[in-house]
Amino acid sequence: MQEIDVVIVGAGAAGLMCAAQAGYRGRKVVVLDHAKKAGKKILMSGGGRCNFTNRTVSKDHYVCSNPHFIISALKRFDQNDFIEQVERHAIPFHEREWGQLFCNDSSKAIVEMLLTECEWAQAKVHTGTSIKSVKKLEDGRFQVVTSGDGYVCQSVVIASGGLSFANAGATGFGYDIARQFGLNLIATDAALVPFTLKPKDLERFKPLSGIAIEARIHCNGRAFRENVLFTHRGFSGPAVLQVSNYWKPGQSIEIDLFPHIDLNEWLQEQRQNRPRAELRNILGETLTKRLAQTLCQWWQCDQPIGQFSESELKAVATKFQRWLLVPAGTEGYRTAEVTRGGVDTNELSSKTMESKKVPGLYFVGEVMDVTGWLGGYNFQWAWASGFAAGQFV
Ligand SMILES: Cc1cc2nc3c(=O)[nH]c(=O)nc-3n(C[C@H](O)[C@H](O)[C@H](O)COP(=O)(O)OP(=O)(O)OC[C@H]3O[C@@H](n4cnc5c(N)ncnc54)[C@H](O)[C@@H]3O)c2cc1C
């Protein structure tokens, strides 16, 4: 058994950030990961270009049972602190819509930056190492038994992430440790994930697979106006992924297919101007022909616009702007970008990320009940929470 100050489980975004920070404080740190490579999710993120943070970050960009918990860490290491680090390592990046920041070249640069920081801070990173057990000793320290060396340490940081993408090394390890030490867990579920459709809806919409349109989707008091993509399983695209953070099984979502206009007003004008035009062709100018035709046939409004009365046309407009749909479910952890729920933040100090019940045990990153929107927010939480714990472990 080696005596050491800090063992961090998980060489992902939060674990590597925490390791470098603790190392710079002179702590003797080792990061353990069962995967062969560090930072696998960083490598696959943002389509290989890692959307590493966002120009605007606040607690409102997160889902958490206790939203005030996240404010302190986000303030102490904010997006500009991370941008400064990226600039210091001369990693070229660019901004896309909604303030999202991406690497110009490859996500690999972010992993290399984190590993370089760990090296500078003399924090060791051991990949290909499985954790067999974590025990609290009578003297208050922890014993960590692994497939390689064993450790006795003062602090254990759980940075093992969520359940999505098992093929990138995801496991329920962090939740098991939380249970072992008697910490409360908020129920987990796949989030930032595409919706699947019920058989009848799927039959209707599957032929539209590949069509993308801008729409506004509402669910549980939240609305996102971005692209929606029809897929061979259901719906995807940024608007759908965003709203999936708020959706609960069995609930409906409301889709506005014309988020930029008052459709009723516009259709009444069209009725005056071109009464002989088919409604589906008029709507198809915005929705694509195939989508307009499918919906007009399904909602039995496939006729020339002049044949609708004013009130009938109003009812049609409502259908297209307040389409209520109940998804069958989601594609689950296989394709979800993140896991919603996790270690209850009420169990942790918002300043240090340390367990209130078990001194010396810390949780950082996605394993906690903090889920960000699409747009770099999940990484920003990993950096901020890893940084916070790194000052205290
Ligand atoms: C396809 C995809 C794309 C994404 N794109 C973005 C994006 O562009 N921007 C963004 O902000 N977020 C993105 N995310 C989310 C983001 O990757 C995660 O929220 C973030 O990586 C969480 O950091 P973490 O350090 O908590 O966990 P992770 O980065 O997942 O790291 C956890 C580490 O723990 C290790 N581990 C797990 N179990 C064990 C165990 N039992 N023993 C030892 N080690 C273990 C894993 O191998 C892994 O290395 C994306 C996610 C996916 C899946």
GROMACS .gro file of C-alpha atoms and ligand atoms in nm:
model
  446
    1MET     CA    1   0.000   0.000   0.000
    2GLN     CA    2   0.137   0.338  -0.102
    3GLU     CA    3   0.070   0.634   0.125
    4ILE     CA    4  -0.052   0.931  -0.074
    5ASP     CA    5  -0.265   1.243  -0.020
    6VAL     CA    6  -0.535   1.212  -0.285
    7VAL     CA    7  -0.677   0.934  -0.502
    8ILE     CA    8  -0.904   1.052  -0.783
    9VAL     CA    9  -1.121   0.793  -0.958
   10GLY     CA   10  -1.182   0.894  -1.320
   11ALA     CA   11  -0.940   1.056  -1.563
   12GLY     CA   12  -1.211   1.254  -1.738
   13ALA     CA   13  -1.279   1.626  -1.748
   14ALA     CA   14  -1.349   1.681  -1.377
   15GLY     CA   15  -1.091   1.434  -1.245
   16LEU     CA   16  -0.800   1.574  -1.448
   17MET     CA   17  -0.888   1.934  -1.360
   18CYS     CA   18  -0.906   1.843  -0.990
   19ALA     CA   19  -0.576   1.650  -1.006
   20ALA     CA   20  -0.379   1.941  -1.153
   21GLN     CA   21  -0.522   2.188  -0.902
   22ALA     CA   22  -0.445   1.964  -0.604
   23GLY     CA   23  -0.100   1.889  -0.745
   24TYR     CA   24  -0.019   2.262  -0.774
   25ARG     CA   25  -0.100   2.291  -0.403
   26GLY     CA   26   0.173   2.038  -0.335
   27ARG     CA   27  -0.061   1.745  -0.272
   28LYS     CA   28   0.058   1.400  -0.378
   29VAL     CA   29  -0.209   1.293  -0.624
   30VAL     CA   30  -0.286   0.986  -0.832
   31VAL     CA   31  -0.570   0.962  -1.085
   32LEU     CA   32  -0.697   0.610  -1.161
   33ASP     CA   33  -0.908   0.512  -1.459
   34HIS     CA   34  -1.010   0.171  -1.583
   35ALA     CA   35  -1.014   0.284  -1.947
   36LYS     CA   36  -0.699   0.254  -2.156
   37LYS     CA   37  -0.698   0.624  -2.242
   38ALA     CA   38  -0.772   0.935  -2.036
   39GLY     CA   39  -1.053   1.172  -2.136
   40LYS     CA   40  -1.241   0.946  -2.377
   41LYS     CA   41  -1.560   1.152  -2.360
   42ILE     CA   42  -1.365   1.470  -2.421
   43LEU     CA   43  -1.220   1.309  -2.733
   44MET     CA   44  -1.562   1.218  -2.873
   45SER     CA   45  -1.733   1.541  -2.765
   46GLY     CA   46  -1.860   1.817  -2.990
   47GLY     CA   47  -1.831   1.596  -3.298
   48GLY     CA   48  -1.456   1.557  -3.226
   49ARG     CA   49  -1.403   1.931  -3.166
   50CYS     CA   50  -1.509   1.953  -2.798
   51ASN     CA   51  -1.756   2.229  -2.716
   52PHE     CA   52  -1.551   2.303  -2.405
   53THR     CA   53  -1.751   2.592  -2.259
   54ASN     CA   54  -1.992   2.874  -2.342
   55ARG     CA   55  -1.959   3.254  -2.343
   56THR     CA   56  -2.258   3.278  -2.106
   57VAL     CA   57  -2.289   3.044  -1.810
   58SER     CA   58  -2.531   3.070  -1.518
   59LYS     CA   59  -2.721   2.840  -1.285
   60ASP     CA   60  -3.017   2.869  -1.527
   61HIS     CA   61  -2.828   2.655  -1.777
   62TYR     CA   62  -2.841   2.357  -1.541
   63VAL     CA   63  -3.094   2.110  -1.406
   64CYS     CA   64  -3.030   2.037  -1.039
   65SER     CA   65  -3.265   1.960  -0.750
   66ASN     CA   66  -3.088   2.236  -0.557
   67PRO     CA   67  -2.997   2.500  -0.820
   68HIS     CA   68  -2.830   2.737  -0.569
   69PHE     CA   69  -2.567   2.472  -0.500
   70ILE     CA   70  -2.393   2.529  -0.831
   71ILE     CA   71  -2.354   2.909  -0.813
   72SER     CA   72  -2.046   2.918  -0.593
   73ALA     CA   73  -1.830   2.676  -0.795
   74LEU     CA   74  -1.934   2.835  -1.127
   75LYS     CA   75  -1.824   3.173  -0.991
   76ARG     CA   76  -1.491   3.058  -0.856
   77PHE     CA   77  -1.386   2.898  -1.186
   78ASP     CA   78  -1.589   3.046  -1.466
   79GLN     CA   79  -1.586   3.014  -1.844
   80ASN     CA   80  -1.325   3.292  -1.875
   81ASP     CA   81  -1.087   3.102  -1.647
   82PHE     CA   82  -1.112   2.800  -1.872
   83ILE     CA   83  -1.080   3.011  -2.188
   84GLU     CA   84  -0.766   3.165  -2.038
   85GLN     CA   85  -0.622   2.815  -1.987
   86VAL     CA   86  -0.706   2.715  -2.344
   87GLU     CA   87  -0.539   3.034  -2.473
   88ARG     CA   88  -0.234   2.979  -2.254
   89HIS     CA   89  -0.192   2.638  -2.420
   90ALA     CA   90  -0.230   2.805  -2.761
   91ILE     CA   91  -0.528   2.591  -2.860
   92PRO     CA   92  -0.711   2.758  -3.148
   93PHE     CA   93  -1.088   2.778  -3.101
   94HIS     CA   94  -1.394   2.946  -3.246
   95GLU     CA   95  -1.739   3.056  -3.139
   96ARG     CA   96  -2.059   2.913  -3.287
   97GLU     CA   97  -2.420   3.019  -3.235
   98TRP     CA   98  -2.548   3.057  -2.877
   99GLY     CA   99  -2.194   3.137  -2.755
  100GLN     CA  100  -2.066   2.780  -2.788
  101LEU     CA  101  -1.686   2.752  -2.799
  102PHE     CA  102  -1.524   2.470  -2.997
  103CYS     CA  103  -1.166   2.368  -3.078
  104ASN     CA  104  -1.071   2.452  -3.436
  105ASP     CA  105  -0.893   2.123  -3.486
  106SER     CA  106  -0.945   1.832  -3.249
  107SER     CA  107  -1.071   1.762  -2.897
  108LYS     CA  108  -0.739   1.588  -2.847
  109ALA     CA  109  -0.585   1.928  -2.774
  110ILE     CA  110  -0.803   1.963  -2.462
  111VAL     CA  111  -0.703   1.619  -2.330
  112GLU     CA  112  -0.337   1.699  -2.399
  113MET     CA  113  -0.375   2.032  -2.218
  114LEU     CA  114  -0.523   1.863  -1.910
  115LEU     CA  115  -0.255   1.592  -1.908
  116THR     CA  116   0.017   1.855  -1.947
  117GLU     CA  117  -0.126   2.047  -1.650
  118CYS     CA  118  -0.126   1.720  -1.448
  119GLU     CA  119   0.236   1.659  -1.547
  120TRP     CA  120   0.338   2.015  -1.448
  121ALA     CA  121   0.157   1.967  -1.116
  122GLN     CA  122   0.321   1.625  -1.071
  123ALA     CA  123  -0.015   1.450  -1.046
  124LYS     CA  124   0.017   1.092  -1.174
  125VAL     CA  125  -0.241   0.945  -1.411
  126HIS     CA  126  -0.274   0.565  -1.422
  127THR     CA  127  -0.509   0.433  -1.689
  128GLY     CA  128  -0.604   0.065  -1.731
  129THR     CA  129  -0.654   0.037  -1.354
  130SER     CA  130  -0.974  -0.104  -1.203
  131ILE     CA  131  -1.084  -0.011  -0.855
  132LYS     CA  132  -1.166  -0.315  -0.641
  133SER     CA  133  -1.272  -0.140  -0.320
  134VAL     CA  134  -1.273   0.188  -0.131
  135LYS     CA  135  -1.286   0.163   0.249
  136LYS     CA  136  -1.273   0.418   0.529
  137LEU     CA  137  -1.008   0.324   0.788
  138GLU     CA  138  -1.037   0.383   1.159
  139ASP     CA  139  -0.784   0.667   1.147
  140GLY     CA  140  -1.011   0.858   0.903
  141ARG     CA  141  -0.804   0.783   0.594
  142PHE     CA  142  -0.920   0.568   0.300
  143GLN     CA  143  -0.785   0.244   0.162
  144VAL     CA  144  -0.821   0.203  -0.214
  145VAL     CA  145  -0.757  -0.144  -0.355
  146THR     CA  146  -0.703  -0.160  -0.731
  147SER     CA  147  -0.595  -0.406  -0.998
  148GLY     CA  148  -0.251  -0.242  -0.966
  149ASP     CA  149  -0.102  -0.068  -0.664
  150GLY     CA  150  -0.308  -0.014  -0.350
  151TYR     CA  151  -0.327   0.324  -0.175
  152VAL     CA  152  -0.391   0.467   0.166
  153CYS     CA  153  -0.493   0.831   0.130
  154GLN     CA  154  -0.652   1.126   0.307
  155SER     CA  155  -0.897   1.219   0.030
  156VAL     CA  156  -1.084   1.023  -0.234
  157VAL     CA  157  -1.240   1.213  -0.521
  158ILE     CA  158  -1.508   1.036  -0.724
  159ALA     CA  159  -1.495   1.175  -1.078
  160SER     CA  160  -1.628   0.869  -1.256
  161GLY     CA  161  -1.898   1.049  -1.458
  162GLY     CA  162  -2.247   0.927  -1.554
  163LEU     CA  163  -2.394   0.622  -1.721
  164SER     CA  164  -2.417   0.725  -2.084
  165PHE     CA  165  -2.190   0.575  -2.350
  166ALA     CA  166  -2.075   0.260  -2.166
  167ASN     CA  167  -1.837   0.199  -2.459
  168ALA     CA  168  -1.650   0.516  -2.356
  169GLY     CA  169  -1.587   0.371  -2.008
  170ALA     CA  170  -1.904   0.486  -1.828
  171THR     CA  171  -2.004   0.283  -1.521
  172GLY     CA  172  -2.226   0.328  -1.217
  173PHE     CA  173  -1.916   0.326  -0.993
  174GLY     CA  174  -1.978   0.670  -0.844
  175TYR     CA  175  -2.336   0.585  -0.752
  176ASP     CA  176  -2.223   0.256  -0.592
  177ILE     CA  177  -1.970   0.446  -0.379
  178ALA     CA  178  -2.237   0.700  -0.279
  179ARG     CA  179  -2.468   0.412  -0.173
  180GLN     CA  180  -2.186   0.235   0.011
  181PHE     CA  181  -2.126   0.547   0.221
  182GLY     CA  182  -2.497   0.612   0.279
  183LEU     CA  183  -2.533   0.922   0.057
  184ASN     CA  184  -2.866   1.001  -0.102
  185LEU     CA  185  -2.900   0.968  -0.481
  186ILE     CA  186  -3.142   1.154  -0.705
  187ALA     CA  187  -3.290   0.903  -0.953
  188THR     CA  188  -3.085   0.891  -1.273
  189ASP     CA  189  -3.206   0.896  -1.631
  190ALA     CA  190  -3.068   0.956  -1.979
  191ALA     CA  191  -3.063   1.326  -2.076
  192LEU     CA  192  -2.958   1.533  -2.378
  193VAL     CA  193  -3.101   1.238  -2.567
  194PRO     CA  194  -3.325   1.183  -2.872
  195PHE     CA  195  -3.692   1.086  -2.827
  196THR     CA  196  -3.840   0.765  -2.963
  197LEU     CA  197  -4.197   0.750  -3.094
  198LYS     CA  198  -4.493   0.520  -3.034
  199PRO     CA  199  -4.550   0.266  -3.318
  200LYS     CA  200  -4.829   0.462  -3.492
  201ASP     CA  201  -4.637   0.792  -3.481
  202LEU     CA  202  -4.321   0.617  -3.596
  203GLU     CA  203  -4.500   0.464  -3.894
  204ARG     CA  204  -4.618   0.813  -3.991
  205PHE     CA  205  -4.292   1.001  -3.940
  206LYS     CA  206  -4.021   0.747  -4.021
  207PRO     CA  207  -4.041   0.824  -4.395
  208LEU     CA  208  -3.947   1.185  -4.307
  209SER     CA  209  -3.617   1.071  -4.154
  210GLY     CA  210  -3.344   1.323  -4.237
  211ILE     CA  211  -3.570   1.631  -4.250
  212ALA     CA  212  -3.464   1.912  -4.015
  213ILE     CA  213  -3.673   2.221  -3.939
  214GLU     CA  214  -3.652   2.502  -3.689
  215ALA     CA  215  -3.915   2.468  -3.417
  216ARG     CA  216  -3.984   2.569  -3.060
  217ILE     CA  217  -4.044   2.282  -2.818
  218HIS     CA  218  -4.202   2.333  -2.476
  219CYS     CA  219  -4.195   2.092  -2.185
  220ASN     CA  220  -4.242   2.149  -1.813
  221GLY     CA  221  -4.227   2.527  -1.841
  222ARG     CA  222  -3.910   2.531  -2.056
  223ALA     CA  223  -3.894   2.613  -2.427
  224PHE     CA  224  -3.610   2.578  -2.677
  225ARG     CA  225  -3.612   2.720  -3.030
  226GLU     CA  226  -3.362   2.533  -3.242
  227ASN     CA  227  -3.355   2.258  -3.504
  228VAL     CA  228  -3.562   1.940  -3.478
  229LEU     CA  229  -3.449   1.642  -3.681
  230PHE     CA  230  -3.677   1.355  -3.786
  231THR     CA  231  -3.491   1.025  -3.742
  232HIS     CA  232  -3.571   0.661  -3.816
  233ARG     CA  233  -3.646   0.614  -3.444
  234GLY     CA  234  -3.818   0.943  -3.363
  235PHE     CA  235  -3.695   1.298  -3.308
  236SER     CA  236  -3.352   1.439  -3.244
  237GLY     CA  237  -3.169   1.769  -3.304
  238PRO     CA  238  -3.068   2.039  -3.055
  239ALA     CA  239  -3.420   2.150  -2.957
  240VAL     CA  240  -3.514   1.790  -2.873
  241LEU     CA  241  -3.192   1.718  -2.680
  242GLN     CA  242  -3.233   2.037  -2.477
  243VAL     CA  243  -3.593   1.966  -2.384
  244SER     CA  244  -3.511   1.603  -2.294
  245ASN     CA  245  -3.333   1.740  -1.983
  246TYR     CA  246  -3.675   1.844  -1.851
  247TRP     CA  247  -3.901   1.567  -1.988
  248LYS     CA  248  -4.037   1.285  -1.770
  249PRO     CA  249  -4.176   0.956  -1.911
  250GLY     CA  250  -4.542   0.979  -2.010
  251GLN     CA  251  -4.540   1.359  -2.045
  252SER     CA  252  -4.629   1.539  -2.366
  253ILE     CA  253  -4.414   1.794  -2.545
  254GLU     CA  254  -4.563   2.088  -2.734
  255ILE     CA  255  -4.412   2.172  -3.072
  256ASP     CA  256  -4.449   2.504  -3.251
  257LEU     CA  257  -4.358   2.439  -3.614
  258PHE     CA  258  -4.375   2.812  -3.702
  259PRO     CA  259  -4.191   2.977  -3.411
  260HIS     CA  260  -4.116   3.294  -3.608
  261ILE     CA  261  -4.473   3.402  -3.694
  262ASP     CA  262  -4.836   3.419  -3.587
  263LEU     CA  263  -4.945   3.140  -3.819
  264ASN     CA  264  -5.317   3.217  -3.798
  265GLU     CA  265  -5.262   3.577  -3.907
  266TRP     CA  266  -5.038   3.469  -4.193
  267LEU     CA  267  -5.274   3.193  -4.314
  268GLN     CA  268  -5.575   3.430  -4.310
  269GLU     CA  269  -5.375   3.661  -4.539
  270GLN     CA  270  -5.287   3.372  -4.770
  271ARG     CA  271  -5.657   3.276  -4.783
  272GLN     CA  272  -5.734   3.623  -4.920
  273ASN     CA  273  -5.435   3.642  -5.154
  274ARG     CA  274  -5.425   3.294  -5.308
  275PRO     CA  275  -5.748   3.103  -5.223
  276ARG     CA  276  -5.684   2.827  -5.473
  277ALA     CA  277  -5.345   2.729  -5.338
  278GLU     CA  278  -5.332   2.397  -5.152
  279LEU     CA  279  -5.268   2.445  -4.781
  280ARG     CA  280  -4.995   2.180  -4.790
  281ASN     CA  281  -4.806   2.374  -5.059
  282ILE     CA  282  -4.831   2.697  -4.862
  283LEU     CA  283  -4.708   2.531  -4.542
  284GLY     CA  284  -4.454   2.332  -4.741
  285GLU     CA  285  -4.272   2.656  -4.829
  286THR     CA  286  -4.151   2.655  -4.467
  287LEU     CA  287  -4.186   2.298  -4.348
  288THR     CA  288  -4.065   2.111  -4.659
  289LYS     CA  289  -4.320   1.955  -4.891
  290ARG     CA  290  -4.307   1.608  -4.738
  291LEU     CA  291  -4.361   1.720  -4.378
  292ALA     CA  292  -4.645   1.958  -4.474
  293GLN     CA  293  -4.815   1.684  -4.674
  294THR     CA  294  -4.784   1.425  -4.396
  295LEU     CA  295  -4.926   1.661  -4.136
  296CYS     CA  296  -5.205   1.795  -4.357
  297GLN     CA  297  -5.317   1.440  -4.437
  298TRP     CA  298  -5.296   1.331  -4.073
  299TRP     CA  299  -5.480   1.637  -3.943
  300GLN     CA  300  -5.732   1.618  -4.229
  301CYS     CA  301  -5.672   1.965  -4.360
  302ASP     CA  302  -5.544   1.876  -4.706
  303GLN     CA  303  -5.744   2.110  -4.933
  304PRO     CA  304  -5.716   2.451  -5.103
  305ILE     CA  305  -5.684   2.727  -4.844
  306GLY     CA  306  -5.988   2.916  -4.977
  307GLN     CA  307  -6.214   2.627  -4.874
  308PHE     CA  308  -6.147   2.685  -4.500
  309SER     CA  309  -6.366   2.917  -4.298
  310GLU     CA  310  -6.187   3.172  -4.081
  311SER     CA  311  -6.241   2.964  -3.767
  312GLU     CA  312  -6.138   2.639  -3.937
  313LEU     CA  313  -5.815   2.802  -4.047
  314LYS     CA  314  -5.755   2.926  -3.696
  315ALA     CA  315  -5.794   2.568  -3.567
  316VAL     CA  316  -5.544   2.450  -3.830
  317ALA     CA  317  -5.294   2.715  -3.722
  318THR     CA  318  -5.330   2.600  -3.361
  319LYS     CA  319  -5.250   2.240  -3.464
  320PHE     CA  320  -4.925   2.350  -3.628
  321GLN     CA  321  -4.822   2.585  -3.350
  322ARG     CA  322  -4.932   2.376  -3.052
  323TRP     CA  323  -4.871   2.019  -3.166
  324LEU     CA  324  -4.896   1.798  -2.857
  325LEU     CA  325  -4.698   1.479  -2.883
  326VAL     CA  326  -4.624   1.210  -2.624
  327PRO     CA  327  -4.287   1.046  -2.699
  328ALA     CA  328  -4.264   0.671  -2.636
  329GLY     CA  329  -3.940   0.728  -2.448
  330THR     CA  330  -3.581   0.820  -2.518
  331GLU     CA  331  -3.296   0.637  -2.689
  332GLY     CA  332  -3.151   0.584  -2.340
  333TYR     CA  333  -2.795   0.582  -2.214
  334ARG     CA  334  -2.664   0.434  -2.538
  335THR     CA  335  -2.687   0.768  -2.717
  336ALA     CA  336  -2.748   1.017  -2.433
  337GLU     CA  337  -2.483   1.285  -2.392
  338VAL     CA  338  -2.533   1.294  -2.018
  339THR     CA  339  -2.699   1.138  -1.714
  340ARG     CA  340  -2.955   1.344  -1.527
  341GLY     CA  341  -2.970   1.295  -1.146
  342GLY     CA  342  -2.691   1.145  -0.940
  343VAL     CA  343  -2.534   1.224  -0.604
  344ASP     CA  344  -2.770   1.457  -0.417
  345THR     CA  345  -2.600   1.796  -0.387
  346ASN     CA  346  -2.759   1.838  -0.041
  347GLU     CA  347  -2.508   1.575   0.069
  348LEU     CA  348  -2.211   1.789  -0.042
  349SER     CA  349  -2.046   2.118   0.045
  350SER     CA  350  -2.098   2.368  -0.238
  351LYS     CA  351  -1.758   2.518  -0.158
  352THR     CA  352  -1.545   2.203  -0.153
  353MET     CA  353  -1.761   1.924  -0.307
  354GLU     CA  354  -1.684   1.718   0.004
  355SER     CA  355  -1.943   1.485   0.153
  356LYS     CA  356  -2.097   1.632   0.469
  357LYS     CA  357  -2.135   1.281   0.615
  358VAL     CA  358  -1.801   1.133   0.513
  359PRO     CA  359  -1.509   1.375   0.557
  360GLY     CA  360  -1.244   1.324   0.290
  361LEU     CA  361  -1.485   1.186   0.028
  362TYR     CA  362  -1.549   1.422  -0.266
  363PHE     CA  363  -1.770   1.404  -0.578
  364VAL     CA  364  -1.708   1.615  -0.890
  365GLY     CA  365  -1.849   1.638  -1.242
  366GLU     CA  366  -2.137   1.452  -1.397
  367VAL     CA  367  -2.172   1.193  -1.118
  368MET     CA  368  -2.344   1.467  -0.918
  369ASP     CA  369  -2.704   1.576  -0.964
  370VAL     CA  370  -2.602   1.863  -1.193
  371THR     CA  371  -2.696   1.840  -1.561
  372GLY     CA  372  -2.612   2.112  -1.808
  373TRP     CA  373  -2.782   2.220  -2.128
  374LEU     CA  374  -2.627   2.142  -2.461
  375GLY     CA  375  -2.367   2.408  -2.545
  376GLY     CA  376  -2.054   2.340  -2.337
  377TYR     CA  377  -2.229   2.360  -2.000
  378ASN     CA  378  -2.153   2.004  -1.890
  379PHE     CA  379  -1.782   2.054  -1.940
  380GLN     CA  380  -1.797   2.390  -1.763
  381TRP     CA  381  -1.950   2.212  -1.462
  382ALA     CA  382  -1.676   1.946  -1.476
  383TRP     CA  383  -1.404   2.218  -1.483
  384ALA     CA  384  -1.567   2.428  -1.209
  385SER     CA  385  -1.645   2.143  -0.968
  386GLY     CA  386  -1.305   1.979  -1.031
  387PHE     CA  387  -1.135   2.311  -0.964
  388ALA     CA  388  -1.336   2.367  -0.644
  389ALA     CA  389  -1.247   2.027  -0.497
  390GLY     CA  390  -0.887   2.068  -0.614
  391GLN     CA  391  -0.843   2.359  -0.370
  392PHE     CA  392  -0.937   2.148  -0.067
  393VAL     CA  393  -0.854   1.778  -0.114
  394LIG     C1  394  -2.095   1.188  -2.738
  394LIG     C2  395  -2.084   1.293  -2.632
  394LIG     C3  396  -2.057   1.424  -2.668
  394LIG     C4  397  -2.048   1.524  -2.570
  394LIG     N1  398  -2.019   1.652  -2.607
  394LIG     C5  399  -2.011   1.748  -2.514
  394LIG     C6  400  -1.974   1.881  -2.549
  394LIG     O1  401  -1.937   1.908  -2.664
  394LIG     N2  402  -1.974   1.976  -2.451
  394LIG     C7  403  -2.006   1.946  -2.318
  394LIG     O2  404  -2.005   2.036  -2.234
  394LIG     N3  405  -2.036   1.820  -2.282
  394LIG     C8  406  -2.037   1.722  -2.376
  394LIG     N4  407  -2.066   1.593  -2.338
  394LIG     C9  408  -2.085   1.565  -2.193
  394LIG    C10  409  -1.946   1.559  -2.125
  394LIG     O3  410  -1.864   1.470  -2.199
  394LIG    C11  411  -1.958   1.508  -1.982
  394LIG     O4  412  -2.057   1.577  -1.912
  394LIG    C12  413  -1.823   1.525  -1.911
  394LIG     O5  414  -1.726   1.446  -1.975
  394LIG    C13  415  -1.834   1.484  -1.765
  394LIG     O6  416  -1.706   1.490  -1.708
  394LIG     P1  417  -1.669   1.392  -1.588
  394LIG     O7  418  -1.526   1.414  -1.564
  394LIG     O8  419  -1.765   1.406  -1.479
  394LIG     O9  420  -1.690   1.245  -1.647
  394LIG     P2  421  -1.618   1.175  -1.770
  394LIG    O10  422  -1.553   1.273  -1.859
  394LIG    O11  423  -1.719   1.082  -1.826
  394LIG    O12  424  -1.500   1.092  -1.701
  394LIG    C14  425  -1.527   0.984  -1.616
  394LIG    C15  426  -1.406   0.893  -1.618
  394LIG    O13  427  -1.424   0.794  -1.517
  394LIG    C16  428  -1.385   0.669  -1.567
  394LIG     N5  429  -1.453   0.565  -1.493
  394LIG    C17  430  -1.584   0.535  -1.494
  394LIG     N6  431  -1.607   0.429  -1.414
  394LIG    C18  432  -1.489   0.392  -1.361
  394LIG    C19  433  -1.451   0.288  -1.275
  394LIG     N7  434  -1.539   0.200  -1.226
  394LIG     N8  435  -1.319   0.276  -1.242
  394LIG    C20  436  -1.227   0.364  -1.293
  394LIG     N9  437  -1.259   0.464  -1.377
  394LIG    C21  438  -1.390   0.478  -1.410
  394LIG    C22  439  -1.420   0.673  -1.714
  394LIG    O14  440  -1.342   0.582  -1.788
  394LIG    C23  441  -1.391   0.819  -1.749
  394LIG    O15  442  -1.260   0.836  -1.797
  394LIG    C24  443  -2.071   1.491  -2.433
  394LIG    C25  444  -2.096   1.358  -2.397
  394LIG    C26  445  -2.102   1.260  -2.495
  394LIG    C27  446  -2.128   1.117  -2.452
   0.00000   0.00000   0.00000
